[in-house]
XYZ file of C-alpha atoms in Angstrom:
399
model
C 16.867 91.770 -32.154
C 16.687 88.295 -33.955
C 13.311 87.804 -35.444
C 13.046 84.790 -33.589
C 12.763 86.858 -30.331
C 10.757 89.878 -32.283
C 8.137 87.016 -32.978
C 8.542 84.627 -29.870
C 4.736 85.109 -28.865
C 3.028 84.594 -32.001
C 5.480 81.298 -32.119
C 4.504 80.512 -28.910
C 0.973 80.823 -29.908
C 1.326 78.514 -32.957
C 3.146 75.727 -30.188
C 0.045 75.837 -28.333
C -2.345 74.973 -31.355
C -0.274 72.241 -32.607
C 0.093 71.106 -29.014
C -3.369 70.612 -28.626
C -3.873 69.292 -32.256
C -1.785 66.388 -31.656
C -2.514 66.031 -28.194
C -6.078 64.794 -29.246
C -4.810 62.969 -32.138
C -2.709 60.996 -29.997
C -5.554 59.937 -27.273
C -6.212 57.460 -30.062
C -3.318 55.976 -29.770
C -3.630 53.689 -26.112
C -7.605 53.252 -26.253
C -7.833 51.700 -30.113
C -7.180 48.205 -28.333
C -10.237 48.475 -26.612
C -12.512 50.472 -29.430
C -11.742 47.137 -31.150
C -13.429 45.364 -28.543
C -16.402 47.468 -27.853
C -16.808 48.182 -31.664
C -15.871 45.066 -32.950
C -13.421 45.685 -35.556
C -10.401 44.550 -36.823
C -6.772 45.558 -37.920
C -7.891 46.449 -40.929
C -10.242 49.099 -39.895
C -7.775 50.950 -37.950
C -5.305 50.655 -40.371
C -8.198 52.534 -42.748
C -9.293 54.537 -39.724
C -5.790 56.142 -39.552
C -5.826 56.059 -43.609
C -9.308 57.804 -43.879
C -7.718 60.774 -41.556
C -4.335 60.654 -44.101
C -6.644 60.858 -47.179
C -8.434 64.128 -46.216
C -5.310 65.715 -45.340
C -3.817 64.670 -48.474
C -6.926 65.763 -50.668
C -6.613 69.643 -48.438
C -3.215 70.414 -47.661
C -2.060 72.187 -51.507
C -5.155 73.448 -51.488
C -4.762 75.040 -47.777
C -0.892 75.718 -48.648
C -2.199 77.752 -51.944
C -4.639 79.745 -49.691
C -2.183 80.295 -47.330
C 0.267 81.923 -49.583
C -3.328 84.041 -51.562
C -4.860 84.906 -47.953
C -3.005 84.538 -45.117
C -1.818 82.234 -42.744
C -3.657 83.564 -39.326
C -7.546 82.335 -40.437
C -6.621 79.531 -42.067
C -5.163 78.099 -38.869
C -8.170 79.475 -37.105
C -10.643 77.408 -38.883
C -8.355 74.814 -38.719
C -8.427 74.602 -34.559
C -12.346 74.931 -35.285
C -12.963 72.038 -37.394
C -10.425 69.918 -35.604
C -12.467 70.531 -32.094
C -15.290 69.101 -34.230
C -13.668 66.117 -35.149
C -12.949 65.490 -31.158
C -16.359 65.806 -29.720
C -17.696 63.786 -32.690
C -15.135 60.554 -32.164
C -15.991 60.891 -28.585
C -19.494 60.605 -28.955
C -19.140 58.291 -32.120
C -21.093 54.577 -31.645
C -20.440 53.019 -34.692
C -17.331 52.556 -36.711
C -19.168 54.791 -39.638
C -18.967 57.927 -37.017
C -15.215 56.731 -36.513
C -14.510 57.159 -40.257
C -16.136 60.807 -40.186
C -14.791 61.997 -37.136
C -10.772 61.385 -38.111
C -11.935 62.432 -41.724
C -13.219 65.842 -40.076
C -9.658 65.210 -38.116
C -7.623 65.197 -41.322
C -9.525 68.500 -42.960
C -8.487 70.057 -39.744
C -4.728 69.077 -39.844
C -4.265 70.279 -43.120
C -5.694 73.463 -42.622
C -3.253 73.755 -39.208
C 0.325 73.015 -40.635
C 1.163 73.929 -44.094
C -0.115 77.678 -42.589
C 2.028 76.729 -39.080
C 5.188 75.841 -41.224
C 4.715 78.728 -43.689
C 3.978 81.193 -40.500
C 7.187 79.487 -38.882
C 9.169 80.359 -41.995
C 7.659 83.976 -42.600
C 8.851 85.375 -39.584
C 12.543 83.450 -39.021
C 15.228 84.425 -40.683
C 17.386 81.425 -42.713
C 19.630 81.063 -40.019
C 17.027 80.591 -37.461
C 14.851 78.248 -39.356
C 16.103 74.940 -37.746
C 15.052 76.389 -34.289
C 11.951 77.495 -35.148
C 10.871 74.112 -36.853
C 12.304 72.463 -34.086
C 10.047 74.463 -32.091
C 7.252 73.449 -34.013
C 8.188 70.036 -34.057
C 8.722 69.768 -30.465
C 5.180 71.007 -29.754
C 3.868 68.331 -31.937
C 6.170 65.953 -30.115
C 4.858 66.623 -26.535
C 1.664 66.639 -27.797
C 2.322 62.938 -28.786
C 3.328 62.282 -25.289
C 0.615 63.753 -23.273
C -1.690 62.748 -25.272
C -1.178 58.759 -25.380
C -0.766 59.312 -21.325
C -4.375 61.383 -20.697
C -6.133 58.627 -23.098
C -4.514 55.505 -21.647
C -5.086 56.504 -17.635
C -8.428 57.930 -18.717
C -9.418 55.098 -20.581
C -10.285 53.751 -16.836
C -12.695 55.871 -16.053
C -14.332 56.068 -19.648
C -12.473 55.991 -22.639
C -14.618 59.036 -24.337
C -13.669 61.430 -21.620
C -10.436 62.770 -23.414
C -12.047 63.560 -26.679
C -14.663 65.918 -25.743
C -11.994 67.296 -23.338
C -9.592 68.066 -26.637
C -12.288 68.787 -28.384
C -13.321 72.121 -25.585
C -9.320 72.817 -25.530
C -9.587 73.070 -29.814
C -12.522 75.838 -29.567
C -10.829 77.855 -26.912
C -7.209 77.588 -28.613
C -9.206 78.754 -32.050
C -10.979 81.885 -30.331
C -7.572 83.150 -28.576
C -5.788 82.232 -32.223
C -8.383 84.151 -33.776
C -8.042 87.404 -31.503
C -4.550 87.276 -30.472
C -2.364 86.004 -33.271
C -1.314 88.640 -35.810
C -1.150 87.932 -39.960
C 2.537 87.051 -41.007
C 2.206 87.564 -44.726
C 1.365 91.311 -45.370
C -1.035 92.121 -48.109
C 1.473 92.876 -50.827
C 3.387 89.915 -50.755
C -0.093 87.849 -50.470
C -0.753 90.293 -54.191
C 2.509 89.426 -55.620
C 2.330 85.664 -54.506
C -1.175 85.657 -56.663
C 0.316 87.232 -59.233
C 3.805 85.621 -59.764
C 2.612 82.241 -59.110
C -0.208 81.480 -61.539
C 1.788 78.188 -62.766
C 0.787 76.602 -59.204
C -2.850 77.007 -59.022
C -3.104 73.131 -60.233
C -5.428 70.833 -58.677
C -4.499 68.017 -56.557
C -3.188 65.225 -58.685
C -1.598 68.026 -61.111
C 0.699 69.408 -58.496
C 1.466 65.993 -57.375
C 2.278 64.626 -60.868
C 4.323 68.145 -62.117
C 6.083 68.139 -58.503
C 9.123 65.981 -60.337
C 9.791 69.143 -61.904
C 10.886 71.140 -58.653
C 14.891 70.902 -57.120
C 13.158 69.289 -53.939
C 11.168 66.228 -55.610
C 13.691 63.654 -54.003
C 13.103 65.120 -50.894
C 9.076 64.419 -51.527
C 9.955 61.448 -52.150
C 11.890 60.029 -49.276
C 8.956 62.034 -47.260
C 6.394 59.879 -48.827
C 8.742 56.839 -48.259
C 9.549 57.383 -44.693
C 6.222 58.555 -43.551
C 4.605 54.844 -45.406
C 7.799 53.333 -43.109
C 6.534 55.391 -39.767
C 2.830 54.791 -40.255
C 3.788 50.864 -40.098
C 5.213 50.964 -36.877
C 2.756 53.970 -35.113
C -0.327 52.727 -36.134
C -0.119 49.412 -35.260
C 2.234 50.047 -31.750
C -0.653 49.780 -29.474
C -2.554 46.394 -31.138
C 0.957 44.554 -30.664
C 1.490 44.922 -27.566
C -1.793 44.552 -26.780
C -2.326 41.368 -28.547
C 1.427 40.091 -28.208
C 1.783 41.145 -24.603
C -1.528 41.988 -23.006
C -0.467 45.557 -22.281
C -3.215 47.307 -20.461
C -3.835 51.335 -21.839
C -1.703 52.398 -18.723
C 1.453 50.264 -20.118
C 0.977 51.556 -23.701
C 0.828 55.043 -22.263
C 3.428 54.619 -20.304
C 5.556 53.629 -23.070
C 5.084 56.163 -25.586
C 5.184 58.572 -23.174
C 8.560 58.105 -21.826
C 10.111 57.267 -24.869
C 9.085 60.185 -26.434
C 10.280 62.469 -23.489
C 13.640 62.676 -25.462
C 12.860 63.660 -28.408
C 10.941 67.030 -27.060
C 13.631 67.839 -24.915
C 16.381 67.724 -27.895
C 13.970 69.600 -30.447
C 13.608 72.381 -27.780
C 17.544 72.857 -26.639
C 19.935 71.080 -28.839
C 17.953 70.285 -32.486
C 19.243 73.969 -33.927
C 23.066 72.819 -32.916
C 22.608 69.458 -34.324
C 21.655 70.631 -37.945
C 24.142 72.799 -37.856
C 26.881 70.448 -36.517
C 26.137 67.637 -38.422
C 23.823 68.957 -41.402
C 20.551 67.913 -42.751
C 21.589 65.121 -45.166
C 23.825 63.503 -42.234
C 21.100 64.083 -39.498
C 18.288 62.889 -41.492
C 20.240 59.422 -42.931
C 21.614 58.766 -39.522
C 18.015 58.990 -37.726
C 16.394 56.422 -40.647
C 19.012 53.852 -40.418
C 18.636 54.374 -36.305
C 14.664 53.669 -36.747
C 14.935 50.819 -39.551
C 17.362 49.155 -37.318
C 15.346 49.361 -33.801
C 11.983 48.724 -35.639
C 13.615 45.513 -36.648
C 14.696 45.062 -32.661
C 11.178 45.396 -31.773
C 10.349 41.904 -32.719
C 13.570 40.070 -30.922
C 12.230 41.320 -27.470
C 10.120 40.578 -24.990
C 10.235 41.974 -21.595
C 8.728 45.517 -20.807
C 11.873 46.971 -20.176
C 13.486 45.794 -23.471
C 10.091 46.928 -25.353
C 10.335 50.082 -23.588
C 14.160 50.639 -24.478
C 13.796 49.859 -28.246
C 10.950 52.276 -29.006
C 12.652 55.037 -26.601
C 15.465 55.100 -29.792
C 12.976 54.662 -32.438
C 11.033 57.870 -31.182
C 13.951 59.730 -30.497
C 14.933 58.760 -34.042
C 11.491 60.273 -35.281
C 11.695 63.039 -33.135
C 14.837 64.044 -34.435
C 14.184 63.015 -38.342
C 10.461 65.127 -38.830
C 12.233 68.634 -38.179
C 15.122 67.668 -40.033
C 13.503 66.774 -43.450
C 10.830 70.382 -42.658
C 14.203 72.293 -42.260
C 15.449 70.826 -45.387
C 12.353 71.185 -47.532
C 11.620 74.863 -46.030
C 15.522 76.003 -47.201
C 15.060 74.547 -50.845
C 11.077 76.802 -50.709
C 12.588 80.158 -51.119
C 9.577 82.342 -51.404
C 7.056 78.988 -52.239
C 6.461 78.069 -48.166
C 3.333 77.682 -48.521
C 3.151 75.856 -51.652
C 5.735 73.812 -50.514
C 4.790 73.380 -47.157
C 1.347 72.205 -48.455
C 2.871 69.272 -50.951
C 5.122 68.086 -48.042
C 2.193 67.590 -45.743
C 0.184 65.695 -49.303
C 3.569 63.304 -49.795
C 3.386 62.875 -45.650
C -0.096 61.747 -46.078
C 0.336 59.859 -49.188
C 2.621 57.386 -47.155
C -0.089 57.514 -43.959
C -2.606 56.543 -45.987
C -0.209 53.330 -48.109
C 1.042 52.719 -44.569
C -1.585 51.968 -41.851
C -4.136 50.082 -44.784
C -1.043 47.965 -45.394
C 0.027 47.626 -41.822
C -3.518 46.863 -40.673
C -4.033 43.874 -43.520
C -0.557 42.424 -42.518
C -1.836 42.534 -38.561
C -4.347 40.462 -39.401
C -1.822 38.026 -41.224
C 0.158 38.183 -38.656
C 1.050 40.521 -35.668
C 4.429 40.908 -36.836
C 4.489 41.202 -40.616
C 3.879 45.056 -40.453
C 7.037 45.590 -38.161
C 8.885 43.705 -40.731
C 7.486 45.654 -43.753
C 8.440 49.316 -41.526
C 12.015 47.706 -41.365
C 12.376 47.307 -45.182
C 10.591 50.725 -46.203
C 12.497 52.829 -43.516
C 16.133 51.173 -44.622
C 15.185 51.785 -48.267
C 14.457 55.806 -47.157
C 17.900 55.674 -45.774
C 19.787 54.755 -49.059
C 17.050 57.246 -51.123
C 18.335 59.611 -48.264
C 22.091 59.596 -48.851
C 20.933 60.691 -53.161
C 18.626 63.169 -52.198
C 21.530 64.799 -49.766
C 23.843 64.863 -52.754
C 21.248 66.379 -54.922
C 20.155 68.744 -52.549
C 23.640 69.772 -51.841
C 24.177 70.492 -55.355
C 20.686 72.475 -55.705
C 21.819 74.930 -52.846
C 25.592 75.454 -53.286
């Protein structure tokens, strides 16, 4: 039996937690318009909104990566679901953009907790060739939770546009409790010893793993993660204010939207993602899907009708759908025995760029409503070309 099958509930498990996770994370999404209004703030403060929740995961995730590897994956994820459900109830109940800031900071310790310790859990118990389908897995949970999330907070939003949150944020406690009795411990004791032991070299802080990371055979990779995710954060975080504002797309629209054009993207992780990496290969898969999104980001200001709106994003979200497992699959190959470690300084470089990317993108709104679409064109093409070296290099590292 594969160990993909051996472990199927414990996976299953871990696609319900990031499901939820992400699921409340992406309620934001359709209602921000209308926190602007109520609240009274601008661009700028959700572009710092989204940054604030980018910083905290960036400031946790080696840290929660290192524990992973010292303690154990199962609690870490447990406290995780915990602190996340706090972060819910508290934006739903937040008055003031102050509460805002604290809530999605809460939001961020909580994500960084959840998935280096998901990816490294993923990794523990597949074996090398199963690793694409169990990221994709993982990714595709994260994925629908993207699309039923945006669709509960825009058709919601009618009836009160707090509802959602404290709904996520009762679905987060109850996911942690079953996590917490259900879900066994994928790193036995001794290799949690012998990870302490052999690894001294990465107990660095924060800013020391970041600045010796050039060191390691996957740096490019970090790199084009940090580059692509600044790209991505451009064109998510400020999705719902352009329509709004360039269209007058009500919640329900915006929902509508994401959710259907995201549809795709879950259905491909789940069935054909594994045969795609191994048909095409990372490098090919991963280049392919950021000159696809550079290219329909850049479409995204030439139309105009809802159909054409809805067609464009449809291939930039299969595009990301397709692209976020690749570059984990990638990264998690070149780990070896460091998924943790590793898993935690992919999520920091992923939050490095979602921090650079909304403040940017949410100054530039303000500018003007399409100067951050513009910006997500140029950063996304330039990950392509930094794409097609790190594929070279990587291909070297693991021949």
């Amino acid at each position: 039996m594969s160990l993909l099958l051996k472990n199927r509930g414990a996976l299953l498990l871990l696609m319900f937690n990031l499901f939820l996770v992400f699921t409340g994370i992406g309620l934001v999404i359709p209602v921000m318009p209308k926190f602007m209004t109520e609240l009274d703030i601008s661009g700028s403060i959700v572009g710092l909104l989204v940054a604030a929740f980018s910083l905290t995961q960036l400031l946790f995730s080696p840290l929660a990566g290192r524990i992973s590897d010292s303690l154990g994956r199962k609690w870490i994820i447990v406290i995780g679901m915990i602190v996340f459900a706090l972060s819910e109830w508290l934006f739903g109940a937040a008055n003031s953009a102050f509460l805002l800031f604290v809530a999605r900071m809460l939001g961020g310790i909580g994500a960084a907790l959840i998935m280096p310790a998901v990816m490294a859990y993923t990794a523990d118990v597949t074996s090398d060739e199963e690793r694409a389908k169990g990221m994709g897995f993982m990714n595709a949970a994260i994925t629908t939770g993207f699309i039923i999330g945006p669709g509960i907070g825009g058709y919601l939003a009618e009836f009160g546009v707090r509802v959602p949150f404290y709904g996520a944020a009762v679905a987060g406690l109850v996911a942690g409790l079953i996590t917490a009795f259900i879900l066994p411990e994928s790193l036995p004791a001794y290799k949690r010893a012998k990870l302490r032991a052999a690894k001294p070299a990465k107990n660095r802080n924060l800013l020391s793993q970041l600045i010796y990371s050039y060191r390691e055979p996957y740096f490019l990779s970090l790199i084009i993660v940090f580059v692509m995710s600044f790209g991505l954060a451009n064109y998510e975080t400020i999705f719902s204010l352009f329509v709004d504002h360039k269209f007058g797309f009500t919640p329900k629209d915006i929902a509508f939207i994401i959710t259907f054009g995201s549809i795709a993207g879950a259905v491909v992780q789940l069935t054909a993602f594994g045969w795609i990496l191994e048909r095409f290969g990372e490098k090919r898969v991963i280049s392919t899907c950021l000159l696809a999104a550079s290219l329909f980001v850049l479409l995204t200001l030439f139309v105009s009708s809802f159909w054409m709106i809805f067609a464009v994003t449809f291939i930039v979200f299969l595009s990301i759908d397709i692209l976020r497992p690749a570059v984990s699959t990638q990264m998690s190959l070149l780990a070896r025995d460091q998924q943790g470690y590793v898993a935690g300084l992919n999520s920091a470089f992923t939050s490095l760029g979602n921090i650079v990317g909304p403040v940017i993108a949410g100054m530039l709104f303000d500018v003007d409503i399409n100067y951050p679409y513009l910006l997500a064109f140029i950063v996304l093409l330039l990950s392509f070309v930094l794409s097609v070296s790190v594929g070279r290099r990587n291909a070297q590292t693991t021949a």
